[in-house]
Tab-separated table of C-alpha atoms in Angstrom:
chain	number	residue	atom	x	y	z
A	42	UNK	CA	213.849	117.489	187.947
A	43	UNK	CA	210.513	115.413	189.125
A	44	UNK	CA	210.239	115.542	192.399
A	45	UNK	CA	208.733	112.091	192.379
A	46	UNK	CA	211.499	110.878	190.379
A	47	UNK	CA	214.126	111.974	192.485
A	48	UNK	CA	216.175	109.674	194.333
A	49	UNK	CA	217.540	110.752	198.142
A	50	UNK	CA	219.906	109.010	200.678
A	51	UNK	CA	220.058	109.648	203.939
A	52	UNK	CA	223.894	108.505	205.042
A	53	UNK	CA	223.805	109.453	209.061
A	54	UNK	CA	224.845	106.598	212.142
A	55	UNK	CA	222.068	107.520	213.855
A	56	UNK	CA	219.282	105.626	212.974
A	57	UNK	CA	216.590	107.835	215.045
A	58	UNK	CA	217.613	110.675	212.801
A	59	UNK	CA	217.727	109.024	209.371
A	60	UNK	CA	214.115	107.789	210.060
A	61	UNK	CA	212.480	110.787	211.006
A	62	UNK	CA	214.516	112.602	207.839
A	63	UNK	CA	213.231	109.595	205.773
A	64	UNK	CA	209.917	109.708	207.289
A	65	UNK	CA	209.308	113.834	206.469
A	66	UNK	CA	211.037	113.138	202.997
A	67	UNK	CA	209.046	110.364	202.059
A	68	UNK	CA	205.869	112.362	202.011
A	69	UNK	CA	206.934	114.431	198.549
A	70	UNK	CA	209.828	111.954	197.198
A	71	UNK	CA	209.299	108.189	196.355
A	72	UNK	CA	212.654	106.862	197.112
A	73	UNK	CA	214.251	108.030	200.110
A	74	UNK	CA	216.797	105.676	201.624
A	75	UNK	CA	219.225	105.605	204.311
A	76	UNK	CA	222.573	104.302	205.262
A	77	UNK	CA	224.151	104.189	208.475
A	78	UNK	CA	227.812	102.521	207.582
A	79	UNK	CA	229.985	104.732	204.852
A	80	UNK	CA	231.757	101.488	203.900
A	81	UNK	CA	228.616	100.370	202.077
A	82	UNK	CA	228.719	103.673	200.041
A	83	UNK	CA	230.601	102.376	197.229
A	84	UNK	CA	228.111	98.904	196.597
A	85	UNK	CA	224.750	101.531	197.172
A	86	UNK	CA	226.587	103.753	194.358
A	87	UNK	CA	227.055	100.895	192.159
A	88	UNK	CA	223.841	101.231	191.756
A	89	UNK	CA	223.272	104.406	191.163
A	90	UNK	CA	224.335	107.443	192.033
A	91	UNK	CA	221.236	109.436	193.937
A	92	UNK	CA	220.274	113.228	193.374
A	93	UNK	CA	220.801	114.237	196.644
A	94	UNK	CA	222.924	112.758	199.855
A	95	UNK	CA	222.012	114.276	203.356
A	96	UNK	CA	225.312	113.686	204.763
A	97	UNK	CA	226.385	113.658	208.617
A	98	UNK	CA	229.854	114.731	209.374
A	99	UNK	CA	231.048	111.954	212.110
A	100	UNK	CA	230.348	108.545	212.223
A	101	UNK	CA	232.606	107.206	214.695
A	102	UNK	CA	231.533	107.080	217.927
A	103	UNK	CA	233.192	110.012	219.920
A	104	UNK	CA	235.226	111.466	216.589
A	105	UNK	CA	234.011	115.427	216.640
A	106	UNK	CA	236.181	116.659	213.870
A	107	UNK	CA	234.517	115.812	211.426
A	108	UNK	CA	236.930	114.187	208.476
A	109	UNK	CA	235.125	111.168	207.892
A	110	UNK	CA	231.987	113.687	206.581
A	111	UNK	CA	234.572	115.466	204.478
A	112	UNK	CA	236.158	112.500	203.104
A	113	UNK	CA	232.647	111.419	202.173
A	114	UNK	CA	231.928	114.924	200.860
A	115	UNK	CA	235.131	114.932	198.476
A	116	UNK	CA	234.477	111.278	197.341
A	117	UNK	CA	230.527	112.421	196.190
A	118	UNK	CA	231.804	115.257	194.726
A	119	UNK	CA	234.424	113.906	192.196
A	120	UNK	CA	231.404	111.096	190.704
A	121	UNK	CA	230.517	112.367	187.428
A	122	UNK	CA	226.738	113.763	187.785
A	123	UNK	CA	227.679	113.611	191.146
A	124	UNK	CA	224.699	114.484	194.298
A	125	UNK	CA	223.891	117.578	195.461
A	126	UNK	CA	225.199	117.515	199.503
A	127	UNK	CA	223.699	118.812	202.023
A	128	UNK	CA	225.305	118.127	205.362
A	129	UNK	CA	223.456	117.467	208.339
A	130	UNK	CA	225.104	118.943	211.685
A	131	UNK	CA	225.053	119.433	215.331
A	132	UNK	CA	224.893	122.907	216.237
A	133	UNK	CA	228.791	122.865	217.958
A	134	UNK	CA	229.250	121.746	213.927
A	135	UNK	CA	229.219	125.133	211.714
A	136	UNK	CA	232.378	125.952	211.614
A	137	UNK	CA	232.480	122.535	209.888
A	138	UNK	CA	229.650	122.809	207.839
A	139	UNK	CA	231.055	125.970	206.765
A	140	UNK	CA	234.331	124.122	205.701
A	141	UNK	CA	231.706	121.418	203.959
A	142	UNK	CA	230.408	124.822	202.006
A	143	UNK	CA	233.527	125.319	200.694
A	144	UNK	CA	234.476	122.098	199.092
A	145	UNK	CA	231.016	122.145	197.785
A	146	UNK	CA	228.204	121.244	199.795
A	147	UNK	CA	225.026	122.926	198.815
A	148	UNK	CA	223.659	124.029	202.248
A	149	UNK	CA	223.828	122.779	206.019
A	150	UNK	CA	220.676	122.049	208.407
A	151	UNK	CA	221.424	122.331	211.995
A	152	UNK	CA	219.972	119.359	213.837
A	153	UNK	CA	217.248	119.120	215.400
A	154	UNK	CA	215.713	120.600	212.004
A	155	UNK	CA	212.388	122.864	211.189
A	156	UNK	CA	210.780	120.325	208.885
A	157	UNK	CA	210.113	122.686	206.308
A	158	UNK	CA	213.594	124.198	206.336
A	159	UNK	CA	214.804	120.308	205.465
A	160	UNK	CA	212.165	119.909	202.482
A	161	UNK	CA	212.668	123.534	201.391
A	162	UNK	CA	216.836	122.697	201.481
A	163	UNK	CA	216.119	119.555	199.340
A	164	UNK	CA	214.071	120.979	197.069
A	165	UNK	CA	216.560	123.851	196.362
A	166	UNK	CA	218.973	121.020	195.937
A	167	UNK	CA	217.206	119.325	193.608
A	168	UNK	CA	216.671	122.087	191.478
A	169	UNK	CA	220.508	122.786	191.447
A	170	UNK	CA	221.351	119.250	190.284
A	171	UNK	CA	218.617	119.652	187.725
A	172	UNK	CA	220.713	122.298	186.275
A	173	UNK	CA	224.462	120.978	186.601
A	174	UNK	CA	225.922	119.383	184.071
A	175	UNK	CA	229.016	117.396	183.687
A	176	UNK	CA	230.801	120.608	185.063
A	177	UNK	CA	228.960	122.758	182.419
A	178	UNK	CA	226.349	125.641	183.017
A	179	UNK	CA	224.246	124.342	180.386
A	180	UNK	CA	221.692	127.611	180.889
A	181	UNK	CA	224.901	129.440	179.590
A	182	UNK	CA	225.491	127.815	176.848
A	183	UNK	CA	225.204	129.625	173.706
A	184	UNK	CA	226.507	131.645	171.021
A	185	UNK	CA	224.049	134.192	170.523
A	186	UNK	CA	225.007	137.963	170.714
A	187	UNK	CA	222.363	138.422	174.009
A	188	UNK	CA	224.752	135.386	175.763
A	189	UNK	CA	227.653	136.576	174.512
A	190	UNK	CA	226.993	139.775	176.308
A	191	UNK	CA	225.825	137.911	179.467
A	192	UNK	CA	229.441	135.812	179.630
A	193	UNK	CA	231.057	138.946	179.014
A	194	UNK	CA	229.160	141.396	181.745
A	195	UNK	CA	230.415	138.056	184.005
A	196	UNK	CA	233.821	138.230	183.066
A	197	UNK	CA	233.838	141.742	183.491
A	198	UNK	CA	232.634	141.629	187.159
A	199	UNK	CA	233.395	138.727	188.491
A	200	UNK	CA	237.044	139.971	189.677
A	201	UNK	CA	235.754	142.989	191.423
A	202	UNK	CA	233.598	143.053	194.909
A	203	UNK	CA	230.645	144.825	193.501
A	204	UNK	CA	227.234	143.921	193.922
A	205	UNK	CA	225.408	141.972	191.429
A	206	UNK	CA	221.537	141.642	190.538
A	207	UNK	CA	220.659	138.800	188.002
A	208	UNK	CA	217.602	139.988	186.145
A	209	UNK	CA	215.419	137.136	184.144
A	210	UNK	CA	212.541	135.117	184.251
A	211	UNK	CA	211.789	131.874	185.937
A	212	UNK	CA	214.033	129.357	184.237
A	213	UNK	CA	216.520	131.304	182.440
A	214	UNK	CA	219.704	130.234	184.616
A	215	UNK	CA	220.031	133.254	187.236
A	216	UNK	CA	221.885	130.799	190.177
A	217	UNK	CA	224.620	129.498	187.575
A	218	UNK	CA	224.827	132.951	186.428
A	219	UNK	CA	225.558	133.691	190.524
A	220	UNK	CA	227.877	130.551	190.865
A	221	UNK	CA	229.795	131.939	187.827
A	222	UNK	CA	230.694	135.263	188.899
A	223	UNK	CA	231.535	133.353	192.540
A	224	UNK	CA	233.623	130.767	190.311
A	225	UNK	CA	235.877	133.456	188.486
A	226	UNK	CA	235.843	136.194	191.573
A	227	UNK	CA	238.856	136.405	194.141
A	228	UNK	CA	236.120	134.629	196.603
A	229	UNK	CA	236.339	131.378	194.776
A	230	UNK	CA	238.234	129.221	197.514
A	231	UNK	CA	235.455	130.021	199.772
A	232	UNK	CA	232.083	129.386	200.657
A	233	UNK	CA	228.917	129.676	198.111
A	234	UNK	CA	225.780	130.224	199.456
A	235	UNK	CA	222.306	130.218	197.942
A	236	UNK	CA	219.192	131.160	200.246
A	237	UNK	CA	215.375	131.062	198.738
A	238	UNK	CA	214.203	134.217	199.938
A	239	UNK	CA	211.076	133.442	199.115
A	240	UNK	CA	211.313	130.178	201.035
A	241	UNK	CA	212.749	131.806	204.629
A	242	UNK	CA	209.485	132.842	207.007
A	243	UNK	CA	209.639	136.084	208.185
A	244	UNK	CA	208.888	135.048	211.889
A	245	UNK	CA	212.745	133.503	211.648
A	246	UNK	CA	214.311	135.889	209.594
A	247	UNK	CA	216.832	137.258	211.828
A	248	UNK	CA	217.455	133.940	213.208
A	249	UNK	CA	218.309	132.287	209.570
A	250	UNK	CA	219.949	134.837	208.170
A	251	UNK	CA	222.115	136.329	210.792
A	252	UNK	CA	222.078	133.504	213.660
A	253	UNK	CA	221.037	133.340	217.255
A	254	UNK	CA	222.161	132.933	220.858
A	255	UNK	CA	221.233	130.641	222.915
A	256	UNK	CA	218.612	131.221	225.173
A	257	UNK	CA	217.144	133.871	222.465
A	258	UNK	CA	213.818	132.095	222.240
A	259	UNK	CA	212.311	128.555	222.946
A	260	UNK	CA	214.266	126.081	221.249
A	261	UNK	CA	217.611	128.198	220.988
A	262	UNK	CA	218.738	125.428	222.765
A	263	UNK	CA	222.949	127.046	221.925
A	264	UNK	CA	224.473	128.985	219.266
A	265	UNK	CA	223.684	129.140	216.011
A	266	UNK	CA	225.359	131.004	212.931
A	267	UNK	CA	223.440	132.403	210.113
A	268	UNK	CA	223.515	132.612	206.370
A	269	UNK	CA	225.888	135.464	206.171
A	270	UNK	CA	228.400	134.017	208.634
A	271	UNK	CA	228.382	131.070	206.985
A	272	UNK	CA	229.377	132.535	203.455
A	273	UNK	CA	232.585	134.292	205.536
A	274	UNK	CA	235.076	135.199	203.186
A	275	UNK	CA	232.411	134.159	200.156
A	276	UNK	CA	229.723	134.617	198.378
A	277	UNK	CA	226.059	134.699	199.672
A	278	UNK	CA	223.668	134.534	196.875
A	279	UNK	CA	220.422	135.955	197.848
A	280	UNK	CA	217.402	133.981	195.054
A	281	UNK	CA	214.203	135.344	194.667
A	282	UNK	CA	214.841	138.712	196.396
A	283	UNK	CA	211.695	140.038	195.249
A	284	UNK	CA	209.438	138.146	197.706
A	285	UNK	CA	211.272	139.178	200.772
A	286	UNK	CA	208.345	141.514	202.575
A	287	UNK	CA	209.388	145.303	203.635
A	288	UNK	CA	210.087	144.571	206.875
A	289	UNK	CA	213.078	142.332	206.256
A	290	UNK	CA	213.865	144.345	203.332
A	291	UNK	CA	215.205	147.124	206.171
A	292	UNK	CA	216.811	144.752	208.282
A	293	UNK	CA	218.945	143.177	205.468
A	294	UNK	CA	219.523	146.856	204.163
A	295	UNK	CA	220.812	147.770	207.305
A	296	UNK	CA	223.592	145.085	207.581
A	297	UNK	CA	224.357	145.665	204.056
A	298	UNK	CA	225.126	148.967	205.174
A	299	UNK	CA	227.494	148.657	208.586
A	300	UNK	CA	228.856	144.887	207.116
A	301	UNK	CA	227.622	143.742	210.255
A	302	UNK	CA	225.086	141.513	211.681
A	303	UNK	CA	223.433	141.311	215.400
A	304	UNK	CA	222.562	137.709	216.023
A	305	UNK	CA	219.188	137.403	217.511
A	306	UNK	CA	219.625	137.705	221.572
A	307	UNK	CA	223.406	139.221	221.521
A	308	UNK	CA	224.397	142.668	222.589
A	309	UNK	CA	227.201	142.846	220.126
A	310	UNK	CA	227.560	142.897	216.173
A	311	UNK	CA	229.720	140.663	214.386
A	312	UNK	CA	231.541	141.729	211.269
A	313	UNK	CA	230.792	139.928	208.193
A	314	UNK	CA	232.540	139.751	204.816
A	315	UNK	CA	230.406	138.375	201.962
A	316	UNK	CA	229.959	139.412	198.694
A	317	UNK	CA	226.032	139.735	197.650
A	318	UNK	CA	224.624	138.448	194.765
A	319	UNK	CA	221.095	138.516	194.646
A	320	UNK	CA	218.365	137.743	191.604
A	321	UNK	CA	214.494	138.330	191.032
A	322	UNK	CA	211.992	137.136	187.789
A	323	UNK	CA	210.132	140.512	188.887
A	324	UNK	CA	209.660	143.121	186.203
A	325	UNK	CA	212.351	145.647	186.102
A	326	UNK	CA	209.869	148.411	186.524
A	327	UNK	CA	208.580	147.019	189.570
A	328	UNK	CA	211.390	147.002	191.362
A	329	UNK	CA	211.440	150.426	191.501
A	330	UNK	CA	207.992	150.679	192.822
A	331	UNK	CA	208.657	151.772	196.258
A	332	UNK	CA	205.153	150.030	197.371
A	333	UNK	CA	206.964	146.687	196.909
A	334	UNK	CA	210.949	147.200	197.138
A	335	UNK	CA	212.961	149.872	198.975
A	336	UNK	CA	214.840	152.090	196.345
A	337	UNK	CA	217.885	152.620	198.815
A	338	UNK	CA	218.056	149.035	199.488
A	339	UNK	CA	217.514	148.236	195.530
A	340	UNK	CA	220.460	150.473	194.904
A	341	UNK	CA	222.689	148.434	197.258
A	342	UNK	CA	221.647	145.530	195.637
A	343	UNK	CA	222.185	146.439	191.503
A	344	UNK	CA	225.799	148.096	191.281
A	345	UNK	CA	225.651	146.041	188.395
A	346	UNK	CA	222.963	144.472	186.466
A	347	UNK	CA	223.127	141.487	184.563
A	348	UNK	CA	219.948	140.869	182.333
A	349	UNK	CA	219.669	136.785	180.863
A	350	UNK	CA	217.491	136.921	177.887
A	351	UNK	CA	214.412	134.164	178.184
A	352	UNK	CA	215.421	131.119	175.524
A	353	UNK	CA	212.565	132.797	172.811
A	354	UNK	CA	214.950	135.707	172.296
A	355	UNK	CA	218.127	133.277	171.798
A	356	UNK	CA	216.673	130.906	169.578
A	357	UNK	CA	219.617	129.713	167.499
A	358	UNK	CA	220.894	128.671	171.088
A	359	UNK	CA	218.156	125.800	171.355
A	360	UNK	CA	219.543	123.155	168.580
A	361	UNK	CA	222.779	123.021	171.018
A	362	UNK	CA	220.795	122.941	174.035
A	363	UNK	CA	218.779	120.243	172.842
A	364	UNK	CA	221.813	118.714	171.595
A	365	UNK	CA	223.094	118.608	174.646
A	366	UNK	CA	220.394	117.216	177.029
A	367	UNK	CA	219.149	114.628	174.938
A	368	UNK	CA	222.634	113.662	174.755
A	369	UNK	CA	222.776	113.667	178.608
A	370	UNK	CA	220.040	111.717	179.180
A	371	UNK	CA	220.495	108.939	176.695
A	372	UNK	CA	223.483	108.552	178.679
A	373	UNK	CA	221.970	108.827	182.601
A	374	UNK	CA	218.749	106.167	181.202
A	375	UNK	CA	221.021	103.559	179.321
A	376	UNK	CA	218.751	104.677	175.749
A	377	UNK	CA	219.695	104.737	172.666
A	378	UNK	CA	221.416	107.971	170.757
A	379	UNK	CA	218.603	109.333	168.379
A	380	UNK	CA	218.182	112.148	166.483
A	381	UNK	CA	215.314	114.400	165.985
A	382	UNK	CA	212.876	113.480	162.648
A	383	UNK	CA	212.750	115.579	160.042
A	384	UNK	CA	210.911	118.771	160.770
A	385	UNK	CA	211.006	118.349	164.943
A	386	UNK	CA	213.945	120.468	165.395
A	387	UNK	CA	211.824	123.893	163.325
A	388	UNK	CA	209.049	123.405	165.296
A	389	UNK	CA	211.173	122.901	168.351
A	390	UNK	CA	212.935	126.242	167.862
A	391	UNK	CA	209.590	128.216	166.986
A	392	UNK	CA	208.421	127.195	170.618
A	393	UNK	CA	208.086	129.790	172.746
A	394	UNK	CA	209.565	127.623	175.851
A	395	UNK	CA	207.845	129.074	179.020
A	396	UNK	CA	209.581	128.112	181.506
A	397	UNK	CA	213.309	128.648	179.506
A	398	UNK	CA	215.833	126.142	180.016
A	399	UNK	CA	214.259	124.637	182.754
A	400	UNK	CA	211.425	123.708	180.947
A	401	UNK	CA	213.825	122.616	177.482
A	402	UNK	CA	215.741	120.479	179.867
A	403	UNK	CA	212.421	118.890	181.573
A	404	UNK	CA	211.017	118.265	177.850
A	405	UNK	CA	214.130	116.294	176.629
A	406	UNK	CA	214.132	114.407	179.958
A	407	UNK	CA	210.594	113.540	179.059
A	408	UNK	CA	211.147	112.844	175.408
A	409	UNK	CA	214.314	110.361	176.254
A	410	UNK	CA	212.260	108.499	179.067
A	411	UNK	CA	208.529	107.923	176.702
A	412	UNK	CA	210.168	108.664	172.928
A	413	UNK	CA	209.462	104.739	171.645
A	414	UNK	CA	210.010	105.673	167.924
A	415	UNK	CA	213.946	105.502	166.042
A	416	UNK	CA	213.973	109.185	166.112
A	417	UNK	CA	212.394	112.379	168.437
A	418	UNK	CA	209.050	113.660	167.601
A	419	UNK	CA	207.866	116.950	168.701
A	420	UNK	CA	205.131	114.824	170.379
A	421	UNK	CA	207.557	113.143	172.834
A	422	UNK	CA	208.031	116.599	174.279
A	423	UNK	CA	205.109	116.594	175.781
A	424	UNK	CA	204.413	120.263	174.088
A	425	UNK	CA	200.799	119.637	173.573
A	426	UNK	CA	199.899	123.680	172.247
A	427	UNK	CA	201.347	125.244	169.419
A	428	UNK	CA	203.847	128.156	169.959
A	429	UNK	CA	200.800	130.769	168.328
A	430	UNK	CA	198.718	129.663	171.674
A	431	UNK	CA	201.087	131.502	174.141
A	432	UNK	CA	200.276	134.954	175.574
A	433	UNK	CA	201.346	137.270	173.421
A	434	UNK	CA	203.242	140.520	174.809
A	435	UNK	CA	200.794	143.423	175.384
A	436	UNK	CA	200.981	146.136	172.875
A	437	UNK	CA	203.460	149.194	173.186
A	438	UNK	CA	201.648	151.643	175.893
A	439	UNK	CA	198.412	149.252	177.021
A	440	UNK	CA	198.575	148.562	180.732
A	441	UNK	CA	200.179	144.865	181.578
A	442	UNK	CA	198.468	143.446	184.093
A	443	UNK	CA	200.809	140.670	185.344
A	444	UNK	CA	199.325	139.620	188.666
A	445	UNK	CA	196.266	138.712	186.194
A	446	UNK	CA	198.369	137.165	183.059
A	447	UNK	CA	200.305	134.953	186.233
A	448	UNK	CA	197.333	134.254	187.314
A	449	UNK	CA	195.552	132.896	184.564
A	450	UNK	CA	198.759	131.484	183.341
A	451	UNK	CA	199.191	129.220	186.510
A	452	UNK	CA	195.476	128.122	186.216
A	453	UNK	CA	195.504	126.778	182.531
A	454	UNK	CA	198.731	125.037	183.648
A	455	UNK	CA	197.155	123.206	186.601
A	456	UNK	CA	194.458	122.472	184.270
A	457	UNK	CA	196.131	121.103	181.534
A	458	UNK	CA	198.310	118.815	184.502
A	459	UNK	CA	194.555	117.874	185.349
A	460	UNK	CA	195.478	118.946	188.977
A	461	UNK	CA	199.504	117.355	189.295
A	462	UNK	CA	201.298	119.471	191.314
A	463	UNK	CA	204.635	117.995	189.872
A	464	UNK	CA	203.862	117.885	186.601
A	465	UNK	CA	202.433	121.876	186.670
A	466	UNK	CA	205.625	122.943	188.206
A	467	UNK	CA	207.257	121.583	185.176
A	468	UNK	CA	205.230	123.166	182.682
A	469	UNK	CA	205.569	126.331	184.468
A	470	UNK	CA	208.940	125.754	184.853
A	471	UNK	CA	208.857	126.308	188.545
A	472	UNK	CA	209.911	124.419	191.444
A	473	UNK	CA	207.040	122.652	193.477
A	474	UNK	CA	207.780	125.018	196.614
A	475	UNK	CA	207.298	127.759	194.063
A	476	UNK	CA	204.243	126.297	193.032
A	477	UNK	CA	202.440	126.162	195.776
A	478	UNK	CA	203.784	130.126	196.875
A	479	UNK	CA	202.230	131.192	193.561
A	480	UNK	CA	198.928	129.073	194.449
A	481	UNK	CA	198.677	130.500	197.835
A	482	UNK	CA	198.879	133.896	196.826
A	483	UNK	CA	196.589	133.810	193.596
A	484	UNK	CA	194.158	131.583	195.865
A	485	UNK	CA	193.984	128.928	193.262
């Protein structure tokens, strides 16, 4: 989803703390807006429902049990392409964010929030509305023999508590492969929690992963629970595991071990009881490079391994994928069904897709908004090389050097975007945050 294009609202009484969300939000999204009375809900949805609701959990003045913020919650999640929710809360408020988590909030920020905590939340959000889909995990759709053998491996597994690690490039589907498994496991009434490891510094690791005291440090102003208290009883899925430095590689393999975590400034551990799911887009073989992941924590991690093929290996999947986004957003822009002219839908399954499903569902969003013609063209795509102008895999036994081949592959895409940040991230199939991770460390 374009970030630009995205549309937020800010539903908190407090009209301090929906300006200063609106304020921070503003500066990467175009239309932020806020409302302070839940009774206007239904006439602000009547005209359309927005990608993502930060949602506060009380409204009346001295209520502290927060059912109006439920009520709200269960109301935005029954609209068809409902929001992504992500509740805003007092600190005293886990326990009911955590109850938000389980009818289906995405995450929680604790108020006051770390501004880049809030846009890294919403842009995780974003991304997860991207890909749901009336209900259905479009990135598993599919009748190929490689998907086949991914919906089985998840039917297989999902009943049991062992770990799982989703394997698969960027764009492929690894969280709805996660939120399956969750879906179909014994777990399923409780909490589901996805965490950007990638995205949490590792100054205020401890702290966001397995809470705080108050008094701990400056600003630990009470309490706070962390990621794996707040998936309890659930699921915690851990996204982009590969980035997470050594350091905090031992500390998470060490409450992994003892199912317990220390909150940052307590003398005593807590037990915790969460399933871990965790996924990477690193090569397989580096994973077992001890340089750059710990084997004994890797072997907590992949009890089982679940491998989603890119889209280029499940080809005769993309007429139904197409198929099925064009269809959806015909219907989310008011346009007209069209088909594809003759020819389109060849050269659209010899395309090599980059980016996977992300980047198939980005293209048809494109193609619905700008196609002006009675039918789709490849043009409307916006796939301006032809498939032959993709890398090509490095022959059998030659060295791959994939810091390089990212590298170079992030450059021609920022070229090509003629600098747009938003419309890179697209290409590439990443998420802006990712973007701009990928810039920093190539020092593009």
């Amino acid at each position: 989803m374009s970030q630009s294009s995205a549309r937020i609202l800010i539903l908190d009484d407090d009209p301090d703390v929906a300006c200063a969300a609106q304020m921070l939000l503003r500066r990467r999204h175009g239309a932020v807006s806020t409302l302070d009375d839940p009774a206007r809900l239904d006439a602000l949805l009547a005209s359309g429902v927005p990608d993502v609701v930060l949602l506060d959990l009380n409204f009346t003045p001295g209520r502290i049990d927060g059912a109006e913020g439920l009520a709200l919650l269960d109301r935005l999640r029954a609209l068809p392409q409902g929001p992504a929710v992500i509740v805003l809360t007092a600190y005293a408020d886990v326990p009911l964010a955590v109850e938000a988590l389980k009818r289906g909030a995405g995450d929680f920020i604790t108020k006051p929030w770390d501004n880049a905590r809030l846009l890294a939340a919403v842009d995780a959000a974003l991304a997860r509305r991207g890909a749901r889909t009336d209900g259905v995990d479009a990135s598993l759709m599919g009748d190929s023999p490689a998907m086949r053998e991914v919906k089985s491996m998840i039917a297989s597994v999902a009943p049991t508590m062992a770990n799982v690690m989703v394997l698969g490039e960027n764009g492929v589907g690894k969280e709805l492969v996660a939120r399956a498994i969750h879906a179909a496991s014994m777990r399923a009434h409780a909490a589901f929690l996805a965490v950007d490891m990638g995205a949490v510094p590792e100054a205020t690791f401890e702290s966001e992963m397995f809470g705080h005291r108050r008094g701990a440090f400056t600003d630990a102003r009470t309490d706070r629970a962390g990621r794996f208290q707040a998936a309890q009883g659930g699921t915690l899925f851990l996204d982009e595991i590969g980035n997470l430095p050594l350091a905090a590689q031992a500390k998470l393999l060490t409450v992994l071990e003892r199912r317990q975590v220390t909150p940052v400034g307590a003398d005593r551990a807590e037990p915790v009881d969460v399933r871990i799911v965790s996924a990477t887009n690193l090569d397989e073989a580096r994973l077992f490079d001890a340089a750059l992941f710990r084997t004994d924590l890797l072997f907590r991690l992949n009890t089982i391994v679940i491998r989603v093929p890119p889209l280029r290996e499940r080809r005769g999947d993309i007429p139904a994928l197409l198929h099925h986004y064009l269809s959806l957003y015909e219907s989310q822009y008011a346009r007209p069904v069209r088909e594809l002219a003759p020819g389109a839908l060849d050269r659209l399954c010899a395309w090599d897709w980059p980016g996977n499903v992300r980047a198939l569902r980005h293209a048809c969003e494109r193609a619905v908004i700008l196609g002006n013609r009675p039918d789709y063209h490849v043009d409307d795509f916006g796939l301006t090389a032809p498939p032959a102008a993709m890398p090509a895999p490095a022959p059998a036994g030659e060295e791959f050097k994939l810091g390089a081949l990212e590298r170079d592959t992030i450059a021609a895409a920022m070229e090509q975007a003629r600098g747009n940040i938003s419309l890179a991230a697209r290409l590439l199939g990443l998420s802006r945050a990712a973007l701009y991770r990928k810039l920093g460390k190539h020092g593009i």
